[in-house]
Tab-separated table of C-alpha atoms in Angstrom:
chain	number	residue	atom	x	y	z
A	134	MET	CA	-60.705	1.377	-51.040
A	135	LYS	CA	-59.499	-1.572	-48.951
A	136	PHE	CA	-56.992	0.765	-47.304
A	137	LEU	CA	-59.813	3.049	-46.124
A	138	PHE	CA	-61.892	0.042	-45.105
A	139	ASP	CA	-59.004	-1.181	-42.930
A	140	LEU	CA	-58.597	2.273	-41.365
A	141	PHE	CA	-62.327	2.702	-40.657
A	142	PRO	CA	-62.260	1.756	-36.922
A	143	ILE	CA	-59.105	3.728	-36.131
A	144	LEU	CA	-60.428	6.818	-37.922
A	145	LEU	CA	-63.676	6.562	-35.970
A	146	PHE	CA	-61.637	6.105	-32.767
A	147	PHE	CA	-59.714	9.286	-33.552
A	148	GLY	CA	-62.863	11.177	-34.493
A	149	ALA	CA	-64.729	10.115	-31.368
A	150	TYR	CA	-61.739	10.910	-29.163
A	151	SER	CA	-61.120	14.288	-30.836
A	152	TYR	CA	-64.758	15.266	-30.422
A	153	THR	CA	-65.236	14.066	-26.822
A	154	ASN	CA	-61.742	13.623	-25.276
A	155	ASP	CA	-63.215	10.419	-23.830
A	156	ILE	CA	-61.012	7.400	-24.515
A	157	PHE	CA	-63.666	5.044	-23.129
A	158	LEU	CA	-66.333	6.290	-25.532
A	159	ALA	CA	-63.812	6.216	-28.403
A	160	THR	CA	-62.966	2.626	-27.468
A	161	GLY	CA	-66.632	1.636	-27.575
A	162	VAL	CA	-66.973	3.279	-30.994
A	163	THR	CA	-63.957	1.291	-32.221
A	164	ILE	CA	-65.404	-1.997	-30.982
A	165	ALA	CA	-68.713	-1.259	-32.735
A	166	ALA	CA	-66.903	-0.187	-35.932
A	167	THR	CA	-64.850	-3.393	-35.990
A	168	PHE	CA	-67.994	-5.503	-35.578
A	169	ALA	CA	-69.511	-3.498	-38.446
A	170	GLN	CA	-66.416	-4.232	-40.559
A	171	VAL	CA	-66.743	-7.957	-39.924
A	172	ALA	CA	-70.472	-7.906	-40.698
A	173	TYR	CA	-69.931	-5.919	-43.893
A	174	SER	CA	-67.133	-8.225	-45.017
A	175	TRP	CA	-69.286	-11.283	-44.356
A	176	ILE	CA	-72.377	-9.881	-46.086
A	177	ARG	CA	-70.440	-8.555	-49.080
A	178	HIS	CA	-67.870	-11.340	-49.626
A	179	ARG	CA	-69.063	-14.259	-47.488
A	180	HIS	CA	-65.540	-14.226	-46.096
A	181	VAL	CA	-63.700	-12.417	-43.286
A	182	ASP	CA	-59.896	-12.138	-43.401
A	183	LYS	CA	-57.970	-13.750	-40.549
A	184	MET	CA	-56.368	-10.387	-39.764
A	185	LEU	CA	-59.805	-8.828	-39.340
A	186	TRP	CA	-60.896	-11.661	-37.029
A	187	MET	CA	-57.709	-11.196	-34.996
A	188	SER	CA	-58.327	-7.463	-34.811
A	189	LEU	CA	-61.937	-8.028	-33.728
A	190	VAL	CA	-60.886	-10.381	-30.936
A	191	LEU	CA	-58.144	-8.038	-29.708
A	192	ILE	CA	-60.252	-4.878	-29.804
A	193	THR	CA	-63.167	-6.660	-28.145
A	194	VAL	CA	-61.009	-8.128	-25.365
A	195	MET	CA	-58.681	-5.178	-24.750
A	196	GLY	CA	-61.374	-2.578	-25.422
A	197	GLY	CA	-63.867	-4.485	-23.309
A	198	LEU	CA	-61.423	-4.612	-20.409
A	199	THR	CA	-60.799	-0.884	-20.854
A	200	ILE	CA	-64.506	-0.113	-20.580
A	201	VAL	CA	-65.380	-2.643	-17.854
A	202	PHE	CA	-62.492	-1.680	-15.558
A	203	HIS	CA	-62.470	1.970	-16.681
A	204	ASN	CA	-58.716	1.629	-17.228
A	205	LYS	CA	-57.219	3.100	-20.399
A	206	GLN	CA	-54.057	0.994	-20.050
A	207	PHE	CA	-55.781	-1.965	-21.699
A	208	ILE	CA	-56.567	-0.089	-24.921
A	209	MET	CA	-53.124	1.485	-24.879
A	210	TRP	CA	-51.513	-1.964	-24.713
A	211	LYS	CA	-53.659	-3.280	-27.594
A	212	PRO	CA	-51.353	-2.066	-30.427
A	213	THR	CA	-48.332	-3.596	-28.707
A	214	VAL	CA	-50.113	-6.912	-28.233
A	215	LEU	CA	-51.162	-6.883	-31.899
A	216	TYR	CA	-47.687	-5.971	-33.180
A	217	TRP	CA	-45.962	-8.553	-31.016
A	218	LEU	CA	-48.510	-11.176	-32.017
A	219	PHE	CA	-47.650	-10.440	-35.663
A	220	THR	CA	-43.958	-10.864	-34.802
A	221	LEU	CA	-44.614	-14.205	-33.108
A	222	VAL	CA	-46.753	-15.463	-35.986
A	223	LEU	CA	-44.183	-14.469	-38.639
A	224	VAL	CA	-41.164	-15.881	-36.827
A	225	GLY	CA	-43.052	-18.872	-35.440
A	226	ALA	CA	-44.395	-19.918	-38.855
A	227	TRP	CA	-40.891	-19.668	-40.290
A	228	HIS	CA	-39.088	-21.566	-37.543
A	229	LEU	CA	-41.738	-24.206	-36.963
A	230	LYS	CA	-42.788	-24.959	-40.554
A	231	GLN	CA	-40.396	-23.027	-42.829
A	232	ASN	CA	-43.521	-21.126	-43.856
A	233	ASN	CA	-42.760	-17.542	-44.914
A	234	LEU	CA	-46.062	-15.706	-44.499
A	235	ILE	CA	-44.760	-12.531	-46.145
A	236	GLU	CA	-43.885	-14.544	-49.247
A	237	LYS	CA	-47.340	-16.138	-49.174
A	238	LEU	CA	-48.922	-12.718	-48.899
A	239	MET	CA	-46.831	-10.956	-51.545
A	240	GLY	CA	-45.423	-13.777	-53.657
A	241	ALA	CA	-48.021	-13.437	-56.406
A	242	GLN	CA	-47.032	-9.795	-56.948
A	243	MET	CA	-43.262	-10.243	-57.280
A	244	ASN	CA	-40.596	-12.827	-57.891
A	245	LEU	CA	-37.752	-12.683	-55.364
A	246	PRO	CA	-34.913	-15.041	-54.451
A	247	ARG	CA	-35.602	-17.136	-51.346
A	248	PRO	CA	-32.975	-15.348	-49.152
A	249	ILE	CA	-34.624	-11.999	-49.927
A	250	TRP	CA	-38.032	-13.339	-48.879
A	251	THR	CA	-36.444	-14.501	-45.614
A	252	ARG	CA	-34.844	-11.089	-45.007
A	253	LEU	CA	-38.157	-9.432	-45.787
A	254	MET	CA	-39.973	-11.624	-43.285
A	255	TYR	CA	-37.418	-10.823	-40.578
A	256	ALA	CA	-37.565	-7.120	-41.467
A	257	TRP	CA	-41.341	-7.123	-40.927
A	258	ALA	CA	-40.946	-9.095	-37.693
A	259	LEU	CA	-38.392	-6.576	-36.391
A	260	PHE	CA	-40.567	-3.682	-37.535
A	261	PHE	CA	-43.541	-5.058	-35.592
A	262	LEU	CA	-41.352	-5.724	-32.555
A	263	ALA	CA	-40.032	-2.141	-32.654
A	264	MET	CA	-43.503	-0.664	-33.186
A	265	GLY	CA	-44.780	-2.516	-30.135
A	266	ALA	CA	-41.906	-1.198	-28.028
A	267	LEU	CA	-42.390	2.318	-29.394
A	268	ASN	CA	-46.081	2.196	-28.492
A	269	ILE	CA	-45.154	1.348	-24.892
A	270	PHE	CA	-42.643	4.197	-24.816
A	271	VAL	CA	-45.201	6.707	-26.123
A	272	PHE	CA	-48.017	5.776	-23.759
A	273	HIS	CA	-45.681	5.789	-20.749
A	274	SER	CA	-43.859	9.000	-21.707
A	275	PHE	CA	-46.633	11.236	-23.007
A	276	ASP	CA	-50.194	12.122	-22.170
A	277	GLU	CA	-53.259	10.349	-23.529
A	278	ALA	CA	-53.942	12.880	-26.318
A	279	ILE	CA	-50.405	12.508	-27.686
A	280	TRP	CA	-50.729	8.707	-27.583
A	281	VAL	CA	-54.000	8.884	-29.550
A	282	LYS	CA	-52.343	11.048	-32.225
A	283	PHE	CA	-49.330	8.719	-32.330
A	284	LYS	CA	-51.613	5.683	-32.604
A	285	VAL	CA	-53.392	7.131	-35.610
A	286	PHE	CA	-50.825	9.252	-37.427
A	287	GLY	CA	-47.430	8.206	-36.048
A	288	THR	CA	-47.916	4.523	-36.724
A	289	LEU	CA	-49.333	5.261	-40.176
A	290	VAL	CA	-46.349	7.462	-41.128
A	291	LEU	CA	-43.810	5.000	-39.713
A	292	THR	CA	-45.452	2.131	-41.594
A	293	LEU	CA	-45.454	4.149	-44.803
A	294	VAL	CA	-41.755	5.015	-44.377
A	295	PHE	CA	-40.982	1.336	-43.731
A	296	VAL	CA	-42.906	0.226	-46.829
A	297	VAL	CA	-41.163	2.824	-49.017
A	298	ALA	CA	-37.740	1.783	-47.684
A	299	GLN	CA	-38.661	-1.853	-48.234
A	300	SER	CA	-39.764	-1.069	-51.800
A	301	VAL	CA	-36.438	0.604	-52.577
A	302	TYR	CA	-34.599	-2.428	-51.203
A	303	LEU	CA	-36.814	-4.887	-53.073
A	304	SER	CA	-36.501	-3.036	-56.380
A	305	LYS	CA	-32.864	-4.162	-56.510
A	306	HIS	CA	-33.819	-7.818	-56.096
A	307	ILE	CA	-36.996	-8.353	-58.094
A	308	GLN	CA	-36.450	-10.990	-60.734
A	309	PRO	CA	-38.293	-11.009	-64.059
A	310	GLU	CA	-41.278	-13.327	-64.336
A	311	GLU	CA	-40.479	-16.670	-65.903
A	312	LYS	CA	-42.464	-17.253	-69.081
A	313	ASP	CA	-44.130	-20.594	-69.669
């Protein structure tokens, strides 16, 4: 259910764009949907995840600039900005404070040796870096409709492939839980 909740704005973006072929209208729908996500999360849980706040700020700023200046480049750059921000946060937290955010996020689910957690963090950082670059390539090389499809389906498939590959790699390194 959380997976669908997280995809809510992007699915509405795709639906609005598919129905109207208007990226500006679709952007406005996405901004409204993200505000609705934040409101729902606050009302339901009295808490909003940091990632959702970051997404709200980025979609509001980049989407707002898209609508105000009637320039689709802003919304097309948004995924790259988000991916590269993730890269900076992951690598920055590690190099500044030896804080592995991937381990913090997933550490309760599995027990891995420290070097594997570090490799995993760098793998995610490189994945986000590559996804940002790929987004730039797609929006410069193809038309708007192809970029919209890539944004929704291409990034989802690539992320799924990455997670499956990561799972295969991790399955070789998971250590049994230590009993008290």
